[in-house]
């Protein structure tokens, strides 16, 4: 317990400027804008229930990561939903440069019925080597959230633990998993009905969703001392053995569920090679904000005006997934022109 032993000192630290962040599954102003957003439809069910405690689908719409160095906490927010069927969130934090596991070993701590070690062989993008792992899940009656944490030491081994549960008193209440041993807190608000769709031809956007999975971790648990923090998250099957296509950073639009092997196969474990998938399947505190881009600024000029209307007219007609299809109808038409005209002016206001 060499690393985890010092956590009580962290719990006792006075609150800082980030004291305004409530762990309740709703994004707080202190998070700012997300660092990653979803561009892939969900292959694990589009959530439509609109109930805080329960969801009939899983989607990861956008990701935020905030470090409160003065207060001693890392905050991670993933907007979207977790289906209430014990599907798993797999969350990896790369917070120590030169350490960690670019390919997950099979000798990590036995947490969640050895679920972490079912991910052995998972290969992350080249500059992502996580040092810390969180998994959470929910289901049952009353709906209850559970979580586990583990170190990901460069040579394997290390410490992991079950950190408790957070029960929903009723379908419209907030839950809180309040871990008194290590100081972690988690909550889920499953009421989102927006974000990405379940339709690969019209995936929609992950931007604009402000509820989902919220996690607060004492920095001392992670081994962080300075520098950027990178996060990678995906929704996995209930046995940690079949990855969905809900990954942040996002898979390319149109991607199917990854399954165990990256192409939808099942063999009892998850060992996807993310270097074989275009783009970065992680996001960083150092990344530019996303979802704050100027709506309607199709030519990236920094303002919305006639140049954007001209670009839009070039794509006029049926054009699913086109950037100019601002309202996501599948057609670039008068509705999109109207949205541009409504947004006319300089960005950043
Ligand atoms: Ca919150
Ligand atoms: Ca690392
Ligand atoms: Ca959705
Ligand atoms: Ca990749």
Short mmCIF file of C-alpha atoms and ligand atoms in Angstrom, two decimals:
data_model
loop_
_atom_site.label_atom_id
_atom_site.label_comp_id
_atom_site.label_asym_id
_atom_site.label_seq_id
_atom_site.Cartn_x
_atom_site.Cartn_y
_atom_site.Cartn_z
CA UNK A 1 0.00 0.00 0.00
CA UNK A 2 2.99 2.26 -0.52
CA UNK A 3 1.26 4.82 -2.71
CA UNK A 4 -2.29 4.74 -1.47
CA UNK A 5 -1.27 5.17 2.17
CA UNK A 6 -0.81 8.92 1.92
CA UNK A 7 -4.30 9.72 0.75
CA UNK A 8 -5.77 10.78 4.08
CA UNK A 9 -3.59 13.89 3.97
CA UNK A 10 -5.14 14.79 0.66
CA UNK A 11 -8.67 14.38 1.91
CA UNK A 12 -7.91 16.84 4.68
CA UNK A 13 -6.71 19.60 2.33
CA UNK A 14 -8.75 22.75 2.30
CA UNK A 15 -11.01 23.30 -0.65
CA UNK A 16 -9.62 25.43 -3.45
CA UNK A 17 -11.09 27.39 -6.31
CA UNK A 18 -12.44 24.11 -7.61
CA UNK A 19 -14.59 23.71 -4.53
CA UNK A 20 -17.50 24.76 -6.69
CA UNK A 21 -17.47 21.46 -8.59
CA UNK A 22 -20.20 19.24 -7.20
CA UNK A 23 -19.88 15.54 -7.99
CA UNK A 24 -23.42 15.02 -9.22
CA UNK A 25 -23.20 14.00 -12.89
CA UNK A 26 -23.82 17.53 -14.19
CA UNK A 27 -20.98 19.50 -15.74
CA UNK A 28 -19.93 22.57 -13.74
CA UNK A 29 -18.73 25.94 -15.06
CA UNK A 30 -15.23 25.29 -13.67
CA UNK A 31 -14.74 22.53 -16.23
CA UNK A 32 -14.76 24.99 -19.13
CA UNK A 33 -15.13 23.47 -22.57
CA UNK A 34 -14.55 19.79 -23.39
CA UNK A 35 -11.26 18.53 -24.81
CA UNK A 36 -12.81 15.73 -26.87
CA UNK A 37 -16.16 15.11 -28.49
CA UNK A 38 -17.82 12.12 -30.07
CA UNK A 39 -18.19 11.86 -33.85
CA UNK A 40 -19.25 8.21 -34.00
CA UNK A 41 -22.83 6.96 -33.60
CA UNK A 42 -23.30 4.61 -30.65
CA UNK A 43 -23.31 0.89 -31.29
CA UNK A 44 -24.31 0.24 -27.66
CA UNK A 45 -27.78 1.84 -27.78
CA UNK A 46 -28.93 5.44 -28.09
CA UNK A 47 -30.21 6.54 -24.67
CA UNK A 48 -33.82 7.72 -24.83
CA UNK A 49 -35.25 7.30 -21.31
CA UNK A 50 -34.43 10.70 -19.85
CA UNK A 51 -34.22 9.33 -16.31
CA UNK A 52 -31.37 10.18 -13.94
CA UNK A 53 -30.93 6.70 -12.52
CA UNK A 54 -31.42 4.59 -15.61
CA UNK A 55 -30.43 4.47 -19.29
CA UNK A 56 -31.30 2.09 -22.10
CA UNK A 57 -28.08 2.82 -23.98
CA UNK A 58 -24.46 3.87 -23.60
CA UNK A 59 -22.80 6.83 -25.26
CA UNK A 60 -19.76 8.98 -24.51
CA UNK A 61 -20.51 12.38 -25.99
CA UNK A 62 -17.67 14.60 -24.79
CA UNK A 63 -14.77 14.54 -22.35
CA UNK A 64 -13.38 17.08 -19.89
CA UNK A 65 -10.24 16.78 -17.75
CA UNK A 66 -9.31 19.34 -15.11
CA UNK A 67 -6.39 19.36 -12.67
CA UNK A 68 -6.80 21.22 -9.40
CA UNK A 69 -3.18 21.14 -8.27
CA UNK A 70 -3.80 23.41 -5.27
CA UNK A 71 -6.71 21.34 -4.03
CA UNK A 72 -5.05 18.03 -4.88
CA UNK A 73 -7.73 16.58 -7.15
CA UNK A 74 -8.21 15.45 -10.72
CA UNK A 75 -11.70 15.95 -12.16
CA UNK A 76 -12.94 14.00 -15.19
CA UNK A 77 -16.34 14.47 -16.79
CA UNK A 78 -17.71 12.29 -19.59
CA UNK A 79 -21.05 13.49 -20.88
CA UNK A 80 -23.52 10.89 -22.05
CA UNK A 81 -24.98 7.73 -20.58
CA UNK A 82 -24.12 4.32 -19.19
CA UNK A 83 -26.69 1.65 -19.84
CA UNK A 84 -27.98 0.28 -16.53
CA UNK A 85 -27.03 -3.27 -17.42
CA UNK A 86 -23.58 -3.44 -15.80
CA UNK A 87 -21.73 -2.43 -18.95
CA UNK A 88 -18.34 -1.07 -17.91
CA UNK A 89 -16.64 2.29 -18.25
CA UNK A 90 -12.91 1.73 -18.78
CA UNK A 91 -10.98 4.89 -17.87
CA UNK A 92 -7.22 5.31 -18.19
CA UNK A 93 -5.17 8.24 -16.92
CA UNK A 94 -1.65 8.99 -18.20
CA UNK A 95 -0.22 11.33 -15.62
CA UNK A 96 3.45 10.30 -15.22
CA UNK A 97 5.76 10.91 -18.19
CA UNK A 98 8.06 8.00 -19.00
CA UNK A 99 6.08 5.56 -16.84
CA UNK A 100 2.98 3.43 -17.31
CA UNK A 101 1.75 0.83 -19.76
CA UNK A 102 1.44 1.64 -23.48
CA UNK A 103 0.36 -2.00 -23.83
CA UNK A 104 -1.59 -3.29 -20.83
CA UNK A 105 0.10 -6.10 -18.95
CA UNK A 106 -1.60 -9.20 -17.54
CA UNK A 107 -0.10 -8.68 -14.09
CA UNK A 108 -2.15 -5.69 -12.93
CA UNK A 109 -4.15 -5.68 -9.68
CA UNK A 110 -7.15 -8.02 -9.49
CA UNK A 111 -10.06 -5.58 -9.41
CA UNK A 112 -13.67 -6.08 -10.50
CA UNK A 113 -13.39 -9.87 -10.70
CA UNK A 114 -10.03 -9.53 -12.44
CA UNK A 115 -11.69 -7.43 -15.15
CA UNK A 116 -8.65 -5.18 -15.58
CA UNK A 117 -6.50 -8.12 -16.57
CA UNK A 118 -9.07 -9.10 -19.22
CA UNK A 119 -7.78 -5.99 -21.00
CA UNK A 120 -4.22 -7.33 -21.18
CA UNK A 121 -2.73 -6.73 -24.61
CA UNK A 122 -4.73 -3.56 -25.25
CA UNK A 123 -2.33 -1.31 -27.14
CA UNK A 124 -2.82 2.44 -26.83
CA UNK A 125 -1.70 5.19 -29.21
CA UNK A 126 2.04 5.76 -29.26
CA UNK A 127 2.22 8.63 -26.80
CA UNK A 128 -0.28 7.30 -24.30
CA UNK A 129 0.96 5.13 -21.42
CA UNK A 130 -1.55 5.19 -18.56
CA UNK A 131 -0.52 5.04 -14.91
CA UNK A 132 -3.96 4.82 -13.29
CA UNK A 133 -7.22 2.98 -14.00
CA UNK A 134 -10.81 3.52 -12.97
CA UNK A 135 -13.75 1.31 -13.90
CA UNK A 136 -17.36 1.96 -13.01
CA UNK A 137 -20.68 0.29 -13.76
CA UNK A 138 -24.30 0.47 -12.71
CA UNK A 139 -27.44 -1.61 -12.58
CA UNK A 140 -29.73 -3.51 -10.23
CA UNK A 141 -32.72 -2.44 -8.15
CA UNK A 142 -32.45 0.14 -6.75
CA UNK A 143 -29.99 1.29 -9.41
CA UNK A 144 -26.53 1.24 -7.87
CA UNK A 145 -23.16 2.45 -9.21
CA UNK A 146 -19.97 0.55 -8.32
CA UNK A 147 -16.31 1.44 -8.96
CA UNK A 148 -12.78 0.09 -8.73
CA UNK A 149 -9.39 1.78 -9.08
CA UNK A 150 -5.90 0.44 -9.76
CA UNK A 151 -2.35 1.55 -10.32
CA UNK A 152 -0.82 0.75 -13.71
CA UNK A 153 2.84 0.50 -12.85
CA UNK A 154 5.38 0.20 -15.67
CA UNK A 155 6.31 -3.32 -14.54
CA UNK A 156 2.83 -4.38 -13.41
CA UNK A 157 1.83 -5.33 -9.88
CA UNK A 158 0.83 -2.39 -7.70
CA UNK A 159 -2.32 -1.71 -5.76
CA UNK A 160 -5.99 -1.79 -6.68
CA UNK A 161 -9.22 -1.61 -4.73
CA UNK A 162 -12.99 -1.72 -4.84
CA UNK A 163 -14.03 1.75 -3.71
CA UNK A 164 -17.70 1.26 -2.92
CA UNK A 165 -21.07 2.09 -4.39
CA UNK A 166 -23.52 4.92 -4.85
CA UNK A 167 -27.23 4.11 -4.70
CA UNK A 168 -30.00 6.05 -6.41
CA UNK A 169 -32.76 6.68 -3.88
CA UNK A 170 -35.22 7.02 -6.74
CA UNK A 171 -35.23 7.55 -10.50
CA UNK A 172 -34.96 11.35 -10.27
CA UNK A 173 -32.38 11.61 -7.48
CA UNK A 174 -28.64 12.15 -7.75
CA UNK A 175 -26.34 9.40 -6.57
CA UNK A 176 -22.90 9.76 -4.97
CA UNK A 177 -20.23 7.09 -4.64
CA UNK A 178 -18.27 8.64 -1.75
CA UNK A 179 -15.13 6.59 -1.14
CA UNK A 180 -14.03 7.25 2.43
CA UNK A 181 -10.86 5.16 2.15
CA UNK A 182 -9.07 6.73 -0.83
CA UNK A 183 -11.03 9.94 -1.29
CA UNK A 184 -12.52 9.30 -4.74
CA UNK A 185 -16.04 10.41 -5.62
CA UNK A 186 -18.18 9.37 -8.59
CA UNK A 187 -21.69 10.10 -9.78
CA UNK A 188 -23.80 9.41 -12.86
CA UNK A 189 -26.70 11.42 -14.25
CA UNK A 190 -28.26 9.29 -16.97
CA UNK A 191 -30.93 11.75 -18.10
CA UNK A 192 -29.33 12.70 -21.45
CA UNK A 193 -31.45 12.04 -24.54
CA UNK A 194 -29.33 14.09 -26.97
CA UNK A 195 -25.75 13.71 -28.17
CA UNK A 196 -24.91 11.12 -30.78
CA UNK A 197 -27.58 8.89 -32.28
CA UNK A 198 -27.57 5.18 -32.96
CA UNK A 199 -27.58 5.77 -36.74
CA UNK A 200 -24.21 5.48 -38.48
CA UNK A 201 -25.50 7.51 -41.44
CA UNK A 202 -26.55 10.42 -39.22
CA UNK A 203 -24.48 10.20 -36.04
CA UNK A 204 -25.14 13.74 -34.86
CA UNK A 205 -22.70 15.46 -32.54
CA UNK A 206 -21.41 14.76 -29.06
CA UNK A 207 -21.38 18.47 -28.27
CA UNK A 208 -24.03 20.10 -26.12
CA UNK A 209 -24.63 17.38 -23.52
CA UNK A 210 -24.06 18.51 -19.93
CA UNK A 211 -24.91 15.37 -17.96
CA UNK A 212 -23.13 12.06 -17.60
CA UNK A 213 -20.32 10.44 -15.62
CA UNK A 214 -18.37 12.60 -13.14
CA UNK A 215 -15.24 11.47 -11.32
CA UNK A 216 -13.02 13.12 -8.69
CA UNK A 217 -9.68 11.48 -7.88
CA UNK A 218 -7.03 12.57 -5.34
CA UNK A 219 -3.94 13.41 -7.41
CA UNK A 220 -1.70 11.57 -4.96
CA UNK A 221 -3.33 8.29 -5.97
CA UNK A 222 -2.33 8.83 -9.59
CA UNK A 223 1.35 9.57 -9.04
CA UNK A 224 1.03 12.94 -10.81
CA UNK A 225 3.41 15.71 -9.81
CA UNK A 226 3.46 18.06 -12.79
CA UNK A 227 2.72 18.27 -16.50
CA UNK A 228 -0.20 17.48 -18.75
CA UNK A 229 -2.69 14.73 -17.94
CA UNK A 230 -4.11 12.55 -20.71
CA UNK A 231 -7.31 10.53 -20.43
CA UNK A 232 -8.71 7.68 -22.51
CA UNK A 233 -12.18 6.22 -21.95
CA UNK A 234 -14.38 3.63 -23.56
CA UNK A 235 -17.54 1.69 -22.82
CA UNK A 236 -16.99 -2.05 -22.59
CA UNK A 237 -19.31 -5.01 -22.17
CA UNK A 238 -20.33 -6.29 -18.76
CA UNK A 239 -17.49 -8.81 -18.65
CA UNK A 240 -14.81 -6.28 -19.73
CA UNK A 241 -14.67 -8.38 -22.88
CA UNK A 242 -16.40 -6.56 -25.77
CA UNK A 243 -15.57 -2.93 -26.49
CA UNK A 244 -18.21 -0.63 -27.94
CA UNK A 245 -17.50 2.12 -30.48
CA UNK A 246 -17.94 4.75 -27.76
CA UNK A 247 -14.35 5.84 -27.19
CA UNK A 248 -12.88 9.26 -26.31
CA UNK A 249 -10.99 10.57 -28.22
CA UNK A 250 -13.46 9.43 -30.78
CA UNK A 251 -13.14 6.62 -33.27
CA UNK A 252 -13.56 7.74 -36.90
CA UNK A 253 -17.19 8.44 -37.80
CA UNK A 254 -18.98 5.31 -38.94
CA UNK A 255 -16.80 2.89 -36.94
CA UNK A 256 -18.51 -0.19 -35.56
CA UNK A 257 -18.12 -1.75 -32.12
CA UNK A 258 -14.54 -2.84 -31.53
CA UNK A 259 -15.34 -6.10 -29.76
CA UNK A 260 -12.39 -7.96 -28.34
CA UNK A 261 -10.00 -7.60 -31.24
CA UNK A 262 -10.79 -4.19 -32.72
CA UNK A 263 -12.97 -5.45 -35.57
CA UNK A 264 -16.00 -6.71 -33.65
CA UNK A 265 -14.77 -10.19 -32.81
CA UNK A 266 -15.35 -11.82 -29.44
CA UNK A 267 -12.84 -14.10 -27.76
CA UNK A 268 -13.41 -13.45 -24.07
CA UNK A 269 -11.10 -10.48 -23.61
CA UNK A 270 -10.55 -6.93 -24.90
CA UNK A 271 -7.19 -6.37 -26.56
CA UNK A 272 -7.74 -3.68 -29.18
CA UNK A 273 -4.77 -2.06 -30.97
CA UNK A 274 -5.57 1.65 -30.98
CA UNK A 275 -2.49 2.44 -33.07
CA UNK A 276 -4.33 0.72 -35.94
CA UNK A 277 -7.23 3.21 -35.64
CA UNK A 278 -6.92 6.69 -37.15
CA UNK A 279 -6.71 9.59 -34.73
CA UNK A 280 -5.82 9.86 -31.06
CA UNK A 281 -7.99 7.71 -28.82
CA UNK A 282 -7.15 9.89 -25.82
CA UNK A 283 -7.45 13.55 -24.87
CA UNK A 284 -5.25 15.87 -22.86
CA UNK A 285 -5.35 18.91 -20.60
CA UNK A 286 -3.06 20.40 -23.27
CA UNK A 287 -5.54 19.93 -26.12
CA UNK A 288 -7.45 22.80 -27.66
CA UNK A 289 -11.05 23.09 -26.55
CA UNK A 290 -13.67 21.44 -28.70
CA UNK A 291 -17.40 22.11 -28.90
CA UNK A 292 -16.51 25.76 -28.40
CA UNK A 293 -15.78 26.18 -32.09
CA UNK A 294 -17.72 28.93 -33.70
CA UNK A 295 -20.98 27.46 -34.89
CA UNK A 296 -21.42 28.05 -38.60
CA UNK A 297 -17.81 29.14 -39.23
CA UNK A 298 -17.37 26.63 -42.04
CA UNK A 299 -14.29 28.32 -43.52
CA UNK A 300 -12.60 28.78 -40.12
CA UNK A 301 -12.16 32.49 -40.73
CA UNK A 302 -13.00 33.46 -37.16
CA UNK A 303 -16.32 34.97 -38.07
CA UNK A 304 -19.58 33.83 -39.64
CA UNK A 305 -20.55 35.54 -42.86
CA UNK A 306 -20.87 35.38 -46.61
CA UNK A 307 -17.87 33.06 -47.04
CA UNK A 308 -19.66 30.44 -44.95
CA UNK A 309 -22.88 30.82 -46.91
CA UNK A 310 -20.87 30.29 -50.11
CA UNK A 311 -19.34 27.06 -48.77
CA UNK A 312 -22.75 25.90 -47.68
CA UNK A 313 -24.25 26.48 -51.13
CA UNK A 314 -21.49 24.34 -52.69
CA UNK A 315 -22.86 21.36 -50.73
CA UNK A 316 -26.52 22.19 -51.31
CA UNK A 317 -28.70 19.08 -51.51
CA UNK A 318 -28.53 15.63 -49.91
CA UNK A 319 -25.28 15.55 -47.94
CA UNK A 320 -25.36 13.38 -44.80
CA UNK A 321 -22.49 14.05 -42.38
CA UNK A 322 -21.35 17.13 -44.30
CA UNK A 323 -19.98 19.90 -42.08
CA UNK A 324 -22.41 22.22 -43.86
CA UNK A 325 -25.35 20.11 -42.66
CA UNK A 326 -25.46 22.18 -39.50
CA UNK A 327 -28.84 20.92 -38.31
CA UNK A 328 -28.01 17.27 -39.01
CA UNK A 329 -31.02 16.71 -41.25
CA UNK A 330 -29.02 14.84 -43.92
CA UNK A 331 -29.62 17.65 -46.39
CA UNK A 332 -27.83 20.95 -46.81
CA UNK A 333 -30.72 23.28 -47.41
CA UNK A 334 -32.50 26.44 -46.32
CA UNK A 335 -32.52 25.31 -42.68
CA UNK A 336 -28.74 25.40 -42.63
CA UNK A 337 -28.59 28.76 -44.40
CA UNK A 338 -30.94 30.11 -41.76
CA UNK A 339 -28.66 28.84 -38.97
CA UNK A 340 -25.65 30.54 -40.55
CA UNK A 341 -27.54 33.80 -40.92
CA UNK A 342 -28.61 33.61 -37.27
CA UNK A 343 -24.95 33.20 -36.26
CA UNK A 344 -23.55 35.98 -38.44
CA UNK A 345 -20.77 37.93 -36.80
CA UNK A 346 -17.44 37.43 -35.05
CA UNK A 347 -16.76 34.21 -33.14
CA UNK A 348 -15.96 33.93 -29.47
CA UNK A 349 -18.82 36.00 -28.16
CA1 LIG B 1 -20.91 18.33 -11.30
CA1 LIG B 2 2.53 7.49 -18.15
CA1 LIG B 3 -27.94 10.08 -27.92
CA1 LIG B 4 -5.30 5.73 -32.78
#
